[in-house]
mmCIF file of C-alpha atoms in Angstrom:
data_model
loop_
_atom_site.group_PDB
_atom_site.id
_atom_site.type_symbol
_atom_site.label_atom_id
_atom_site.label_comp_id
_atom_site.label_asym_id
_atom_site.label_seq_id
_atom_site.Cartn_x
_atom_site.Cartn_y
_atom_site.Cartn_z
ATOM 1 C CA GLN A 15 181.805 15.787 288.231
ATOM 2 C CA LYS A 16 182.397 20.071 287.784
ATOM 3 C CA GLU A 17 180.570 21.876 290.467
ATOM 4 C CA VAL A 18 179.117 24.625 288.067
ATOM 5 C CA GLU A 19 178.516 23.652 284.196
ATOM 6 C CA GLN A 20 177.617 25.956 281.478
ATOM 7 C CA ASP A 21 177.250 25.372 277.844
ATOM 8 C CA PRO A 22 179.324 27.396 276.277
ATOM 9 C CA GLY A 23 177.388 27.961 272.890
ATOM 10 C CA PRO A 24 178.005 29.924 270.651
ATOM 11 C CA LEU A 25 174.524 31.382 270.847
ATOM 12 C CA SER A 26 173.744 33.375 268.169
ATOM 13 C CA VAL A 27 170.388 35.563 267.841
ATOM 14 C CA PRO A 28 168.822 38.106 266.378
ATOM 15 C CA GLU A 29 167.931 42.253 267.830
ATOM 16 C CA GLY A 30 164.572 41.413 270.221
ATOM 17 C CA ALA A 31 165.443 37.916 270.623
ATOM 18 C CA ILE A 32 164.454 36.218 274.304
ATOM 19 C CA VAL A 33 168.245 35.162 275.319
ATOM 20 C CA SER A 34 167.938 32.283 277.754
ATOM 21 C CA LEU A 35 171.044 30.837 278.812
ATOM 22 C CA ASN A 36 170.919 28.370 282.308
ATOM 23 C CA CYS A 37 173.602 27.198 284.249
ATOM 24 C CA THR A 38 173.353 23.956 286.418
ATOM 25 C CA TYR A 39 175.151 23.056 289.638
ATOM 26 C CA SER A 40 176.273 20.157 292.080
ATOM 27 C CA ASN A 41 176.178 21.221 295.507
ATOM 28 C CA SER A 42 172.833 21.599 297.231
ATOM 29 C CA ALA A 43 174.169 23.992 300.153
ATOM 30 C CA PHE A 44 175.730 27.115 297.658
ATOM 31 C CA GLN A 45 173.486 29.973 298.244
ATOM 32 C CA TYR A 46 174.891 33.244 296.752
ATOM 33 C CA PHE A 47 174.466 32.876 292.669
ATOM 34 C CA MET A 48 176.266 35.394 289.949
ATOM 35 C CA TRP A 49 175.271 36.376 286.428
ATOM 36 C CA TYR A 50 179.108 37.979 285.291
ATOM 37 C CA ARG A 51 179.136 39.540 281.785
ATOM 38 C CA GLN A 52 182.152 39.865 280.320
ATOM 39 C CA TYR A 53 182.894 41.813 277.104
ATOM 40 C CA SER A 54 186.069 40.950 274.667
ATOM 41 C CA ARG A 55 188.799 42.040 276.577
ATOM 42 C CA LYS A 56 188.180 42.718 279.351
ATOM 43 C CA GLY A 57 187.497 42.433 283.197
ATOM 44 C CA PRO A 58 183.849 40.410 283.682
ATOM 45 C CA GLU A 59 181.544 42.264 285.785
ATOM 46 C CA LEU A 60 178.944 41.316 287.636
ATOM 47 C CA LEU A 61 175.369 41.689 286.795
ATOM 48 C CA MET A 62 172.653 41.032 289.274
ATOM 49 C CA TYR A 63 173.347 37.912 291.988
ATOM 50 C CA THR A 64 170.309 36.240 294.219
ATOM 51 C CA TYR A 65 170.368 34.623 296.821
ATOM 52 C CA SER A 66 169.050 31.048 297.524
ATOM 53 C CA SER A 67 166.243 30.602 295.480
ATOM 54 C CA GLY A 68 163.456 33.050 293.640
ATOM 55 C CA ASN A 69 163.997 35.736 290.933
ATOM 56 C CA LYS A 70 165.298 38.617 290.433
ATOM 57 C CA GLU A 71 164.945 41.147 287.743
ATOM 58 C CA ASP A 72 166.841 44.610 286.631
ATOM 59 C CA GLY A 73 164.815 45.774 283.564
ATOM 60 C CA ARG A 74 165.429 43.626 280.476
ATOM 61 C CA PHE A 75 167.588 41.597 282.235
ATOM 62 C CA THR A 76 166.646 38.416 284.736
ATOM 63 C CA ALA A 77 167.142 35.882 287.152
ATOM 64 C CA GLN A 78 165.950 32.329 288.485
ATOM 65 C CA VAL A 79 167.250 29.979 290.289
ATOM 66 C CA ASP A 80 165.908 26.344 290.697
ATOM 67 C CA LYS A 81 167.568 24.927 293.997
ATOM 68 C CA SER A 82 165.517 22.175 293.249
ATOM 69 C CA SER A 83 166.944 21.589 290.519
ATOM 70 C CA LYS A 84 169.763 23.188 290.738
ATOM 71 C CA TYR A 85 169.426 25.032 287.672
ATOM 72 C CA ILE A 86 170.535 28.632 287.231
ATOM 73 C CA SER A 87 168.771 31.238 284.268
ATOM 74 C CA LEU A 88 169.484 34.425 283.093
ATOM 75 C CA PHE A 89 166.751 35.944 280.985
ATOM 76 C CA ILE A 90 167.031 39.092 278.453
ATOM 77 C CA ARG A 91 164.177 40.180 276.446
ATOM 78 C CA ASP A 92 164.669 42.681 273.614
ATOM 79 C CA SER A 93 167.569 41.574 273.284
ATOM 80 C CA GLN A 94 169.983 44.837 271.734
ATOM 81 C CA PRO A 95 173.473 43.941 269.697
ATOM 82 C CA SER A 96 175.363 45.692 273.174
ATOM 83 C CA ASP A 97 174.156 42.812 274.897
ATOM 84 C CA SER A 98 177.232 40.865 272.555
ATOM 85 C CA ALA A 99 179.109 39.321 275.352
ATOM 86 C CA THR A 100 180.226 36.854 277.259
ATOM 87 C CA TYR A 101 178.178 35.009 280.449
ATOM 88 C CA LEU A 102 179.259 33.783 283.458
ATOM 89 C CA CYS A 103 178.034 32.367 286.131
ATOM 90 C CA ALA A 104 179.060 32.196 289.201
ATOM 91 C CA ILE A 105 178.522 30.355 292.967
ATOM 92 C CA GLN A 106 180.108 31.851 295.467
ATOM 93 C CA ALA A 107 180.839 29.013 296.963
ATOM 94 C CA GLY A 108 182.826 29.655 301.226
ATOM 95 C CA THR A 109 185.046 32.951 300.582
ATOM 96 C CA ALA A 110 185.829 32.837 296.928
ATOM 97 C CA LEU A 111 183.524 32.388 293.278
ATOM 98 C CA ILE A 112 183.478 28.850 291.366
ATOM 99 C CA PHE A 113 183.247 30.174 287.366
ATOM 100 C CA GLY A 114 180.804 27.975 285.097
ATOM 101 C CA LYS A 115 182.623 28.710 281.053
ATOM 102 C CA GLY A 116 181.065 30.956 279.885
ATOM 103 C CA THR A 117 178.460 31.292 277.202
ATOM 104 C CA THR A 118 179.013 33.759 274.396
ATOM 105 C CA LEU A 119 176.024 35.909 273.528
ATOM 106 C CA SER A 120 175.895 37.388 269.401
ATOM 107 C CA VAL A 121 172.812 39.647 268.997
ATOM 108 C CA SER A 122 172.828 40.714 265.520
ATOM 109 C CA SER A 123 170.899 43.669 264.184
ATOM 110 C CA ASP B 21 185.408 51.648 289.185
ATOM 111 C CA ALA B 22 186.309 49.310 291.042
ATOM 112 C CA GLY B 23 190.059 50.637 291.649
ATOM 113 C CA ILE B 24 192.063 47.549 290.833
ATOM 114 C CA THR B 25 194.969 47.955 288.292
ATOM 115 C CA GLN B 26 196.990 44.635 286.454
ATOM 116 C CA SER B 27 200.688 45.367 285.190
ATOM 117 C CA PRO B 28 201.858 44.272 283.006
ATOM 118 C CA ARG B 29 199.029 44.300 281.061
ATOM 119 C CA HIS B 30 201.406 42.287 278.292
ATOM 120 C CA LYS B 31 204.178 40.237 278.873
ATOM 121 C CA VAL B 32 205.803 37.328 276.817
ATOM 122 C CA THR B 33 208.473 35.697 278.455
ATOM 123 C CA GLU B 34 210.740 32.723 278.068
ATOM 124 C CA THR B 35 209.746 29.465 279.237
ATOM 125 C CA GLY B 36 211.687 28.817 281.573
ATOM 126 C CA THR B 37 212.151 32.590 283.432
ATOM 127 C CA PRO B 38 210.672 34.255 285.810
ATOM 128 C CA VAL B 39 207.346 35.985 286.209
ATOM 129 C CA THR B 40 205.600 38.446 289.012
ATOM 130 C CA LEU B 41 201.971 39.949 287.906
ATOM 131 C CA ARG B 42 201.572 42.206 289.888
ATOM 132 C CA CYS B 43 197.270 43.308 291.327
ATOM 133 C CA HIS B 44 196.962 46.956 293.268
ATOM 134 C CA GLN B 45 193.493 48.023 295.144
ATOM 135 C CA THR B 46 192.571 50.915 296.307
ATOM 136 C CA GLU B 47 189.212 49.692 297.300
ATOM 137 C CA ASN B 48 190.690 48.325 301.167
ATOM 138 C CA HIS B 49 189.378 45.368 300.539
ATOM 139 C CA ARG B 50 190.381 42.779 302.539
ATOM 140 C CA TYR B 51 189.843 39.361 300.061
ATOM 141 C CA MET B 52 192.232 38.949 296.777
ATOM 142 C CA TYR B 53 192.454 36.228 294.334
ATOM 143 C CA TRP B 54 193.547 35.774 291.230
ATOM 144 C CA TYR B 55 192.648 33.339 288.682
ATOM 145 C CA ARG B 56 193.506 32.188 284.720
ATOM 146 C CA GLN B 57 191.077 31.929 281.884
ATOM 147 C CA ASP B 58 191.265 29.937 279.218
ATOM 148 C CA PRO B 59 189.424 29.183 276.035
ATOM 149 C CA GLY B 60 186.891 26.142 276.572
ATOM 150 C CA HIS B 61 187.988 26.029 280.873
ATOM 151 C CA GLY B 62 186.283 29.475 281.998
ATOM 152 C CA LEU B 63 187.512 31.176 284.626
ATOM 153 C CA ARG B 64 189.849 29.523 287.617
ATOM 154 C CA LEU B 65 190.634 29.650 290.337
ATOM 155 C CA ILE B 66 194.597 29.780 291.510
ATOM 156 C CA HIS B 67 194.806 31.561 294.803
ATOM 157 C CA TYR B 68 193.524 33.873 297.341
ATOM 158 C CA SER B 69 194.055 35.589 299.735
ATOM 159 C CA TYR B 70 192.033 36.927 302.340
ATOM 160 C CA GLY B 71 194.291 38.880 304.491
ATOM 161 C CA VAL B 72 198.225 40.301 304.802
ATOM 162 C CA LYS B 73 200.029 37.589 304.592
ATOM 163 C CA ASP B 74 197.220 35.250 304.564
ATOM 164 C CA THR B 75 196.865 33.098 301.614
ATOM 165 C CA ASP B 76 195.405 30.373 300.481
ATOM 166 C CA LYS B 77 195.662 27.895 297.589
ATOM 167 C CA GLY B 78 192.425 27.739 294.514
ATOM 168 C CA GLU B 79 191.393 24.334 292.306
ATOM 169 C CA VAL B 80 195.189 25.295 290.267
ATOM 170 C CA SER B 81 197.772 26.457 291.837
ATOM 171 C CA ASP B 82 200.647 23.566 290.749
ATOM 172 C CA GLY B 83 203.329 26.009 289.424
ATOM 173 C CA TYR B 84 202.369 29.863 291.155
ATOM 174 C CA SER B 85 203.148 31.164 294.456
ATOM 175 C CA VAL B 86 201.399 34.534 296.058
ATOM 176 C CA SER B 87 202.421 36.534 298.364
ATOM 177 C CA ARG B 88 200.441 39.900 299.575
ATOM 178 C CA SER B 89 203.526 41.942 302.510
ATOM 179 C CA LYS B 90 199.820 44.854 301.921
ATOM 180 C CA THR B 91 196.869 44.795 301.765
ATOM 181 C CA GLU B 92 196.577 46.500 298.016
ATOM 182 C CA ASP B 93 199.007 44.424 296.643
ATOM 183 C CA PHE B 94 198.920 40.686 295.551
ATOM 184 C CA LEU B 95 201.371 39.379 293.736
ATOM 185 C CA LEU B 96 200.993 35.599 290.849
ATOM 186 C CA THR B 97 203.862 34.649 290.863
ATOM 187 C CA LEU B 98 205.323 31.750 288.294
ATOM 188 C CA GLU B 99 208.563 30.514 289.059
ATOM 189 C CA SER B 100 209.290 29.152 286.004
ATOM 190 C CA ALA B 101 206.786 29.659 283.327
ATOM 191 C CA THR B 102 205.683 26.955 281.359
ATOM 192 C CA SER B 103 203.535 27.365 278.107
ATOM 193 C CA SER B 104 201.080 25.782 279.695
ATOM 194 C CA GLN B 105 201.095 29.237 281.509
ATOM 195 C CA THR B 106 200.078 30.796 278.295
ATOM 196 C CA SER B 107 196.333 32.677 279.616
ATOM 197 C CA VAL B 108 194.670 35.901 280.758
ATOM 198 C CA TYR B 109 195.179 36.409 284.519
ATOM 199 C CA PHE B 110 192.413 38.171 286.567
ATOM 200 C CA CYS B 111 193.248 39.651 289.753
ATOM 201 C CA ALA B 112 189.840 39.875 291.826
ATOM 202 C CA ILE B 113 188.775 41.483 294.698
ATOM 203 C CA SER B 114 185.411 41.073 297.413
ATOM 204 C CA GLU B 115 184.609 42.029 300.640
ATOM 205 C CA VAL B 116 183.243 38.569 300.169
ATOM 206 C CA GLN B 117 181.162 38.390 303.902
ATOM 207 C CA LYS B 118 179.242 41.216 303.795
ATOM 208 C CA THR B 119 178.194 40.514 299.850
ATOM 209 C CA PRO B 120 179.271 37.732 297.476
ATOM 210 C CA GLU B 121 179.956 40.361 294.723
ATOM 211 C CA ALA B 122 183.126 40.166 293.431
ATOM 212 C CA PHE B 123 185.245 42.948 290.579
ATOM 213 C CA PHE B 124 187.500 42.318 288.550
ATOM 214 C CA GLY B 125 190.533 43.377 287.264
ATOM 215 C CA GLN B 126 191.100 44.181 282.951
ATOM 216 C CA GLY B 127 193.601 41.382 282.988
ATOM 217 C CA THR B 128 196.813 40.349 282.113
ATOM 218 C CA ARG B 129 197.336 38.147 279.128
ATOM 219 C CA LEU B 130 200.932 36.379 279.229
ATOM 220 C CA THR B 131 202.148 34.964 276.494
ATOM 221 C CA VAL B 132 204.775 31.842 277.138
ATOM 222 C CA VAL B 133 207.642 30.469 274.206
#
């Protein structure tokens, strides 16, 4: 079992929809959970990160961690065409990041 | 944008030839990483460095070597390129002991024919 599992999609939604992106992880010792966004032919950029359990909100984006079920989520409210990108979950393992495979999201206007 | 420059940005090379990719940072971050990104596999760690001359292997290190002779430069070498090493290579930097955030370069698209 890989340490981080992420459904690669693709996921297509209409503009204004609520999007839910999810990952599961295997090691309960992980503490930092991150979401990166990657536009086509660009490097990944950090959207937000959470430490341990709970929620973190930044504008239309909410990151959620459930350590009891080893489940991390990213919610996007009022999705926009500019949100069309690949979203990667990542977990800090020691001194490096372990990434999920990424979910490709397309938001149509 | 974090000051990370990868060179070259694109390269086509023949099987069996040596290839070196360069990552240069202006942020003075201690940690530097090389990842490769492939469809169906996501980002996978090749090697990383935690200081000058201090490096360690990642998940997919076979066929690759690295060197870091200065804080700002991290080189990735494919000693004898194979078609399975066709990929997009990303360099990243971080100060992981202060913040978990890693900053990525723009990537190098390598094709081995």
